Amino acid sequence: QQQVKQSPQSLIVQKGGISIINCAYENTAFDYFPWYQQFPGKGPALLIAIRPDVSEKKEGRFTISFNKSAKQFSLHIMDSQPGDSATYFCAASRAGTALIFGKGTTLSVSS
Amino acid sequence: DGGITQSPKYLFRKEGQNVTLSCEQNLNHDAMYWYRQDPGQGLRLIYYSQIVNDFQKGDIAEGYSVSREKKESFPLTVTSAQKNPTAFYLCASSPRLAVSTDTQYFGPGTRLTVL
């Protein structure tokens, strides 16, 4: 049973464009939703995270939008740059459990 | 220089051999985790530990074993019972397990190839 579904699997965006990655979850007990960024051959690193008591969180060019009723959250990357080319993972957790990850989205930003 | 170290970066093993992957953290974190990453599969949890001498199975624990004798160390042994061990293995840690909002930090990973 896949508890966190992520789409698309891959994404190609032009430099300066907006990249949007979506995730849906099933367990309403989840209370923490982070996004991780991973470059080839490296471990993932936390990019931005949100809790369900807010609908949006912005850090620089990265924004999480959260829709509690739809059980969905998304990552928006504004003004996408070639350096943003990486694999992005959404995740979810609740107290007492480890993170559950989506399958990842490979983003390529073309210059 | 704080963080999580994993060694070796690349590891080759012959079929039928056990191999141990090292993970050390100097962040004073209580919780530690092992994930396996395969192309298109995301990160799948193998084992996790929230305190010394305690660990729990994750989603894909079969063919793996762990120990947590010291707070800073959480080695993973890939046994010969693991049917498809070739993968990228990631170790992670967080301050606590019981608090979901604690950030999980990842090590650089070990790529295991079975020949």
PDB file of C-alpha atoms in Angstrom:
ATOM      1  CA  GLN A   1       0.000   0.000   0.000  1.00  0.00           C
ATOM      2  CA  GLN A   2       1.560   3.241  -1.132  1.00  0.00           C
ATOM      3  CA  GLN A   3       0.733   5.854   1.479  1.00  0.00           C
ATOM      4  CA  VAL A   4       2.288   8.802  -0.343  1.00  0.00           C
ATOM      5  CA  LYS A   5       1.765   9.084  -4.087  1.00  0.00           C
ATOM      6  CA  GLN A   6       3.965  11.494  -6.021  1.00  0.00           C
ATOM      7  CA  SER A   7       3.611  12.797  -9.559  1.00  0.00           C
ATOM      8  CA  PRO A   8       4.936  13.294 -12.135  1.00  0.00           C
ATOM      9  CA  GLN A   9       7.780  10.789 -12.236  1.00  0.00           C
ATOM     10  CA  SER A  10       9.837  13.157 -14.374  1.00  0.00           C
ATOM     11  CA  LEU A  11       9.555  16.787 -15.360  1.00  0.00           C
ATOM     12  CA  ILE A  12      11.308  19.012 -17.886  1.00  0.00           C
ATOM     13  CA  VAL A  13      11.024  22.762 -17.404  1.00  0.00           C
ATOM     14  CA  GLN A  14      12.581  25.674 -19.236  1.00  0.00           C
ATOM     15  CA  LYS A  15      14.885  27.978 -17.333  1.00  0.00           C
ATOM     16  CA  GLY A  16      12.815  30.655 -15.634  1.00  0.00           C
ATOM     17  CA  GLY A  17       9.660  28.544 -15.650  1.00  0.00           C
ATOM     18  CA  ILE A  18       7.628  27.152 -12.768  1.00  0.00           C
ATOM     19  CA  SER A  19       8.131  23.535 -11.683  1.00  0.00           C
ATOM     20  CA  ILE A  20       5.202  21.876  -9.933  1.00  0.00           C
ATOM     21  CA  ILE A  21       5.349  18.506  -8.204  1.00  0.00           C
ATOM     22  CA  ASN A  22       2.321  16.982  -6.537  1.00  0.00           C
ATOM     23  CA  CYS A  23       1.817  14.515  -3.700  1.00  0.00           C
ATOM     24  CA  ALA A  24      -1.256  12.863  -2.243  1.00  0.00           C
ATOM     25  CA  TYR A  25      -1.507  11.015   1.029  1.00  0.00           C
ATOM     26  CA  GLU A  26      -4.017   8.657   2.592  1.00  0.00           C
ATOM     27  CA  ASN A  27      -3.405   8.701   6.335  1.00  0.00           C
ATOM     28  CA  THR A  28      -5.158  11.642   7.971  1.00  0.00           C
ATOM     29  CA  ALA A  29      -2.958  11.169  11.052  1.00  0.00           C
ATOM     30  CA  PHE A  30       0.071  12.511   9.167  1.00  0.00           C
ATOM     31  CA  ASP A  31       1.115  15.839  10.655  1.00  0.00           C
ATOM     32  CA  TYR A  32       4.404  16.697   8.974  1.00  0.00           C
ATOM     33  CA  PHE A  33       5.087  17.028   5.268  1.00  0.00           C
ATOM     34  CA  PRO A  34       8.677  17.705   4.171  1.00  0.00           C
ATOM     35  CA  TRP A  35      10.217  17.911   0.724  1.00  0.00           C
ATOM     36  CA  TYR A  36      13.723  16.613   0.120  1.00  0.00           C
ATOM     37  CA  GLN A  37      16.107  17.426  -2.744  1.00  0.00           C
ATOM     38  CA  GLN A  38      18.677  14.891  -3.920  1.00  0.00           C
ATOM     39  CA  PHE A  39      21.530  15.347  -6.376  1.00  0.00           C
ATOM     40  CA  PRO A  40      23.032  12.311  -8.135  1.00  0.00           C
ATOM     41  CA  GLY A  41      25.238  10.219  -5.876  1.00  0.00           C
ATOM     42  CA  LYS A  42      24.352  12.253  -2.771  1.00  0.00           C
ATOM     43  CA  GLY A  43      22.000  11.818   0.142  1.00  0.00           C
ATOM     44  CA  PRO A  44      18.709  13.741   0.197  1.00  0.00           C
ATOM     45  CA  ALA A  45      18.634  17.099   1.969  1.00  0.00           C
ATOM     46  CA  LEU A  46      15.639  18.817   3.523  1.00  0.00           C
ATOM     47  CA  LEU A  47      14.344  21.584   1.260  1.00  0.00           C
ATOM     48  CA  ILE A  48      11.185  22.829   2.938  1.00  0.00           C
ATOM     49  CA  ALA A  49       8.493  21.404   5.213  1.00  0.00           C
ATOM     50  CA  ILE A  50       4.939  22.209   6.251  1.00  0.00           C
ATOM     51  CA  ARG A  51       2.480  21.245   8.966  1.00  0.00           C
ATOM     52  CA  PRO A  52      -1.258  20.837   8.274  1.00  0.00           C
ATOM     53  CA  ASP A  53      -2.272  23.932  10.245  1.00  0.00           C
ATOM     54  CA  VAL A  54      -1.095  26.205   7.414  1.00  0.00           C
ATOM     55  CA  SER A  55      -2.049  26.175   3.738  1.00  0.00           C
ATOM     56  CA  GLU A  56       1.141  27.590   2.288  1.00  0.00           C
ATOM     57  CA  LYS A  57       4.793  28.039   3.191  1.00  0.00           C
ATOM     58  CA  LYS A  58       7.333  29.927   1.133  1.00  0.00           C
ATOM     59  CA  GLU A  59      11.118  29.933   1.372  1.00  0.00           C
ATOM     60  CA  GLY A  60      12.805  31.872  -1.390  1.00  0.00           C
ATOM     61  CA  ARG A  61      11.816  30.369  -4.743  1.00  0.00           C
ATOM     62  CA  PHE A  62      10.293  27.266  -3.119  1.00  0.00           C
ATOM     63  CA  THR A  63       6.673  27.113  -1.965  1.00  0.00           C
ATOM     64  CA  ILE A  64       4.620  24.301  -0.469  1.00  0.00           C
ATOM     65  CA  SER A  65       0.866  24.451  -0.983  1.00  0.00           C
ATOM     66  CA  PHE A  66      -1.185  22.239   1.307  1.00  0.00           C
ATOM     67  CA  ASN A  67      -4.819  21.175   0.867  1.00  0.00           C
ATOM     68  CA  LYS A  68      -5.934  19.289   3.948  1.00  0.00           C
ATOM     69  CA  SER A  69      -9.422  18.441   2.703  1.00  0.00           C
ATOM     70  CA  ALA A  70      -8.077  16.966  -0.525  1.00  0.00           C
ATOM     71  CA  LYS A  71      -5.143  15.302   1.278  1.00  0.00           C
ATOM     72  CA  GLN A  72      -2.739  16.795  -1.216  1.00  0.00           C
ATOM     73  CA  PHE A  73       0.343  18.971  -1.097  1.00  0.00           C
ATOM     74  CA  SER A  74       2.584  20.325  -3.794  1.00  0.00           C
ATOM     75  CA  LEU A  75       5.983  21.906  -4.318  1.00  0.00           C
ATOM     76  CA  HIS A  76       6.295  24.924  -6.572  1.00  0.00           C
ATOM     77  CA  ILE A  77       9.722  26.069  -7.755  1.00  0.00           C
ATOM     78  CA  MET A  78       9.539  29.582  -9.171  1.00  0.00           C
ATOM     79  CA  ASP A  79      12.072  30.876 -11.707  1.00  0.00           C
ATOM     80  CA  SER A  80      13.513  27.370 -12.109  1.00  0.00           C
ATOM     81  CA  GLN A  81      17.274  27.244 -12.713  1.00  0.00           C
ATOM     82  CA  PRO A  82      19.563  24.551 -14.160  1.00  0.00           C
ATOM     83  CA  GLY A  83      21.005  24.141 -10.646  1.00  0.00           C
ATOM     84  CA  ASP A  84      17.580  22.995  -9.493  1.00  0.00           C
ATOM     85  CA  SER A  85      17.923  19.883 -11.657  1.00  0.00           C
ATOM     86  CA  ALA A  86      17.671  17.062  -9.126  1.00  0.00           C
ATOM     87  CA  THR A  87      15.315  14.432  -7.773  1.00  0.00           C
ATOM     88  CA  TYR A  88      12.655  15.676  -5.381  1.00  0.00           C
ATOM     89  CA  PHE A  89      10.905  13.539  -2.797  1.00  0.00           C
ATOM     90  CA  CYS A  90       7.828  14.375  -0.808  1.00  0.00           C
ATOM     91  CA  ALA A  91       7.324  12.636   2.522  1.00  0.00           C
ATOM     92  CA  ALA A  92       4.893  12.428   5.396  1.00  0.00           C
ATOM     93  CA  SER A  93       4.985  11.289   8.984  1.00  0.00           C
ATOM     94  CA  ARG A  94       3.115  11.290  12.248  1.00  0.00           C
ATOM     95  CA  ALA A  95       4.380  11.180  15.793  1.00  0.00           C
ATOM     96  CA  GLY A  96       6.300   8.026  16.593  1.00  0.00           C
ATOM     97  CA  THR A  97       6.959   6.954  13.032  1.00  0.00           C
ATOM     98  CA  ALA A  98       9.688   7.314  10.470  1.00  0.00           C
ATOM     99  CA  LEU A  99       9.141   9.342   7.318  1.00  0.00           C
ATOM    100  CA  ILE A 100       7.248   7.690   4.463  1.00  0.00           C
ATOM    101  CA  PHE A 101       8.529   8.865   1.095  1.00  0.00           C
ATOM    102  CA  GLY A 102       6.985   9.249  -2.328  1.00  0.00           C
ATOM    103  CA  LYS A 103       8.764   7.626  -5.260  1.00  0.00           C
ATOM    104  CA  GLY A 104      10.434  10.818  -6.395  1.00  0.00           C
ATOM    105  CA  THR A 105      10.340  13.241  -9.312  1.00  0.00           C
ATOM    106  CA  THR A 106      13.357  13.823 -11.511  1.00  0.00           C
ATOM    107  CA  LEU A 107      13.428  17.487 -12.526  1.00  0.00           C
ATOM    108  CA  SER A 108      15.481  18.716 -15.471  1.00  0.00           C
ATOM    109  CA  VAL A 109      15.697  22.446 -16.063  1.00  0.00           C
ATOM    110  CA  SER A 110      16.877  23.236 -19.563  1.00  0.00           C
ATOM    111  CA  SER A 111      18.898  26.321 -20.278  1.00  0.00           C
TER     112      SER A 111
ATOM    113  CA  ASP B   1      32.497  19.088  11.353  1.00  0.00           C
ATOM    114  CA  GLY B   2      29.117  17.651  12.335  1.00  0.00           C
ATOM    115  CA  GLY B   3      27.053  15.237  10.318  1.00  0.00           C
ATOM    116  CA  ILE B   4      26.497  11.682   9.235  1.00  0.00           C
ATOM    117  CA  THR B   5      29.225   9.610   7.653  1.00  0.00           C
ATOM    118  CA  GLN B   6      28.750   6.412   5.730  1.00  0.00           C
ATOM    119  CA  SER B   7      31.496   4.122   4.585  1.00  0.00           C
ATOM    120  CA  PRO B   8      32.501   2.902   2.191  1.00  0.00           C
ATOM    121  CA  LYS B   9      31.075   5.022  -0.642  1.00  0.00           C
ATOM    122  CA  TYR B  10      31.203   2.058  -3.048  1.00  0.00           C
ATOM    123  CA  LEU B  11      31.085  -1.574  -2.051  1.00  0.00           C
ATOM    124  CA  PHE B  12      31.307  -4.705  -4.146  1.00  0.00           C
ATOM    125  CA  ARG B  13      30.295  -8.086  -2.868  1.00  0.00           C
ATOM    126  CA  LYS B  14      30.188 -11.560  -4.250  1.00  0.00           C
ATOM    127  CA  GLU B  15      26.898 -13.392  -4.172  1.00  0.00           C
ATOM    128  CA  GLY B  16      26.436 -15.360  -0.956  1.00  0.00           C
ATOM    129  CA  GLN B  17      28.584 -13.085   1.200  1.00  0.00           C
ATOM    130  CA  ASN B  18      27.411 -10.946   4.093  1.00  0.00           C
ATOM    131  CA  VAL B  19      28.542  -7.319   4.106  1.00  0.00           C
ATOM    132  CA  THR B  20      28.292  -4.570   6.729  1.00  0.00           C
ATOM    133  CA  LEU B  21      27.676  -0.920   5.914  1.00  0.00           C
ATOM    134  CA  SER B  22      28.870   1.654   8.410  1.00  0.00           C
ATOM    135  CA  CYS B  23      26.907   4.681   9.629  1.00  0.00           C
ATOM    136  CA  GLU B  24      28.183   7.136  12.227  1.00  0.00           C
ATOM    137  CA  GLN B  25      26.676  10.418  13.418  1.00  0.00           C
ATOM    138  CA  ASN B  26      28.053  13.096  15.718  1.00  0.00           C
ATOM    139  CA  LEU B  27      24.826  15.097  15.939  1.00  0.00           C
ATOM    140  CA  ASN B  28      23.855  13.547  19.290  1.00  0.00           C
ATOM    141  CA  HIS B  29      20.650  12.290  17.693  1.00  0.00           C
ATOM    142  CA  ASP B  30      18.646   9.569  19.397  1.00  0.00           C
ATOM    143  CA  ALA B  31      16.947   8.178  16.284  1.00  0.00           C
ATOM    144  CA  MET B  32      18.685   6.549  13.342  1.00  0.00           C
ATOM    145  CA  TYR B  33      17.364   4.969  10.155  1.00  0.00           C
ATOM    146  CA  TRP B  34      18.393   2.884   7.179  1.00  0.00           C
ATOM    147  CA  TYR B  35      16.753   3.302   3.777  1.00  0.00           C
ATOM    148  CA  ARG B  36      17.245   1.549   0.499  1.00  0.00           C
ATOM    149  CA  GLN B  37      16.923   3.488  -2.756  1.00  0.00           C
ATOM    150  CA  ASP B  38      16.278   1.880  -6.129  1.00  0.00           C
ATOM    151  CA  PRO B  39      15.557   3.775  -9.365  1.00  0.00           C
ATOM    152  CA  GLY B  40      11.897   4.802  -9.505  1.00  0.00           C
ATOM    153  CA  GLN B  41      11.171   3.287  -6.069  1.00  0.00           C
ATOM    154  CA  GLY B  42      11.846   6.189  -3.756  1.00  0.00           C
ATOM    155  CA  LEU B  43      13.306   5.552  -0.321  1.00  0.00           C
ATOM    156  CA  ARG B  44      12.129   2.437   1.458  1.00  0.00           C
ATOM    157  CA  LEU B  45      12.666   1.990   5.183  1.00  0.00           C
ATOM    158  CA  ILE B  46      14.716  -1.040   6.226  1.00  0.00           C
ATOM    159  CA  TYR B  47      15.231  -0.561   9.980  1.00  0.00           C
ATOM    160  CA  TYR B  48      15.080   2.261  12.485  1.00  0.00           C
ATOM    161  CA  SER B  49      16.195   2.782  16.057  1.00  0.00           C
ATOM    162  CA  GLN B  50      15.059   5.353  18.557  1.00  0.00           C
ATOM    163  CA  ILE B  51      17.487   4.540  21.366  1.00  0.00           C
ATOM    164  CA  VAL B  52      20.558   2.448  22.062  1.00  0.00           C
ATOM    165  CA  ASN B  53      19.938  -1.303  22.111  1.00  0.00           C
ATOM    166  CA  ASP B  54      16.524  -0.911  20.509  1.00  0.00           C
ATOM    167  CA  PHE B  55      15.532  -1.138  16.854  1.00  0.00           C
ATOM    168  CA  GLN B  56      12.441  -1.855  14.803  1.00  0.00           C
ATOM    169  CA  LYS B  57      11.830  -3.407  11.398  1.00  0.00           C
ATOM    170  CA  GLY B  58      10.754  -1.150   8.596  1.00  0.00           C
ATOM    171  CA  ASP B  59       8.907  -2.067   5.421  1.00  0.00           C
ATOM    172  CA  ILE B  60      11.639  -4.198   3.825  1.00  0.00           C
ATOM    173  CA  ALA B  61      13.675  -5.712   6.685  1.00  0.00           C
ATOM    174  CA  GLU B  62      13.966  -9.243   5.270  1.00  0.00           C
ATOM    175  CA  GLY B  63      17.592 -10.146   4.544  1.00  0.00           C
ATOM    176  CA  TYR B  64      18.990  -7.313   6.654  1.00  0.00           C
ATOM    177  CA  SER B  65      20.139  -6.968  10.257  1.00  0.00           C
ATOM    178  CA  VAL B  66      21.236  -4.038  12.418  1.00  0.00           C
ATOM    179  CA  SER B  67      22.698  -3.284  15.821  1.00  0.00           C
ATOM    180  CA  ARG B  68      22.694  -0.165  17.988  1.00  0.00           C
ATOM    181  CA  GLU B  69      25.324  -0.636  20.664  1.00  0.00           C
ATOM    182  CA  LYS B  70      26.350   3.018  20.689  1.00  0.00           C
ATOM    183  CA  LYS B  71      24.263   6.144  20.229  1.00  0.00           C
ATOM    184  CA  GLU B  72      26.411   7.384  17.385  1.00  0.00           C
ATOM    185  CA  SER B  73      26.627   4.140  15.390  1.00  0.00           C
ATOM    186  CA  PHE B  74      24.004   2.114  13.497  1.00  0.00           C
ATOM    187  CA  PRO B  75      25.645  -0.461  11.190  1.00  0.00           C
ATOM    188  CA  LEU B  76      23.596  -2.389   8.645  1.00  0.00           C
ATOM    189  CA  THR B  77      24.449  -5.940   7.605  1.00  0.00           C
ATOM    190  CA  VAL B  78      23.212  -7.140   4.253  1.00  0.00           C
ATOM    191  CA  THR B  79      23.013 -10.906   4.536  1.00  0.00           C
ATOM    192  CA  SER B  80      23.122 -13.555   1.857  1.00  0.00           C
ATOM    193  CA  ALA B  81      19.364 -13.993   2.424  1.00  0.00           C
ATOM    194  CA  GLN B  82      18.697 -10.642   0.739  1.00  0.00           C
ATOM    195  CA  LYS B  83      17.687 -11.682  -2.758  1.00  0.00           C
ATOM    196  CA  ASN B  84      18.404  -8.451  -4.614  1.00  0.00           C
ATOM    197  CA  PRO B  85      20.898  -6.432  -2.572  1.00  0.00           C
ATOM    198  CA  THR B  86      22.324  -4.192  -5.314  1.00  0.00           C
ATOM    199  CA  ALA B  87      21.095  -0.694  -4.393  1.00  0.00           C
ATOM    200  CA  PHE B  88      21.996   2.689  -2.925  1.00  0.00           C
ATOM    201  CA  TYR B  89      21.805   2.572   0.877  1.00  0.00           C
ATOM    202  CA  LEU B  90      21.122   5.700   2.890  1.00  0.00           C
ATOM    203  CA  CYS B  91      21.524   6.204   6.612  1.00  0.00           C
ATOM    204  CA  ALA B  92      19.690   9.012   8.389  1.00  0.00           C
ATOM    205  CA  SER B  93      19.258  10.407  11.871  1.00  0.00           C
ATOM    206  CA  SER B  94      16.918  12.761  13.706  1.00  0.00           C
ATOM    207  CA  PRO B  95      16.882  14.209  17.223  1.00  0.00           C
ATOM    208  CA  ARG B  96      13.979  11.997  18.292  1.00  0.00           C
ATOM    209  CA  LEU B  97      11.622   9.453  16.742  1.00  0.00           C
ATOM    210  CA  ALA B  98       8.489  10.359  18.650  1.00  0.00           C
ATOM    211  CA  VAL B  99       8.365  13.928  17.364  1.00  0.00           C
ATOM    212  CA  SER B 100       7.421  13.892  13.696  1.00  0.00           C
ATOM    213  CA  THR B 101       8.543  17.447  13.060  1.00  0.00           C
ATOM    214  CA  ASP B 102      12.189  16.726  13.881  1.00  0.00           C
ATOM    215  CA  THR B 103      14.250  17.042  10.723  1.00  0.00           C
ATOM    216  CA  GLN B 104      15.756  13.855   9.387  1.00  0.00           C
ATOM    217  CA  TYR B 105      19.322  14.288   8.120  1.00  0.00           C
ATOM    218  CA  PHE B 106      20.821  11.913   5.589  1.00  0.00           C
ATOM    219  CA  GLY B 107      24.333  10.631   5.057  1.00  0.00           C
ATOM    220  CA  PRO B 108      26.013  10.556   1.625  1.00  0.00           C
ATOM    221  CA  GLY B 109      25.062   6.926   0.966  1.00  0.00           C
ATOM    222  CA  THR B 110      26.802   3.667   0.088  1.00  0.00           C
ATOM    223  CA  ARG B 111      26.338   2.088  -3.319  1.00  0.00           C
ATOM    224  CA  LEU B 112      26.399  -1.688  -2.985  1.00  0.00           C
ATOM    225  CA  THR B 113      26.895  -3.852  -6.043  1.00  0.00           C
ATOM    226  CA  VAL B 114      26.634  -7.617  -5.928  1.00  0.00           C
ATOM    227  CA  LEU B 115      28.779  -9.303  -8.547  1.00  0.00           C
TER     228      LEU B 115
END
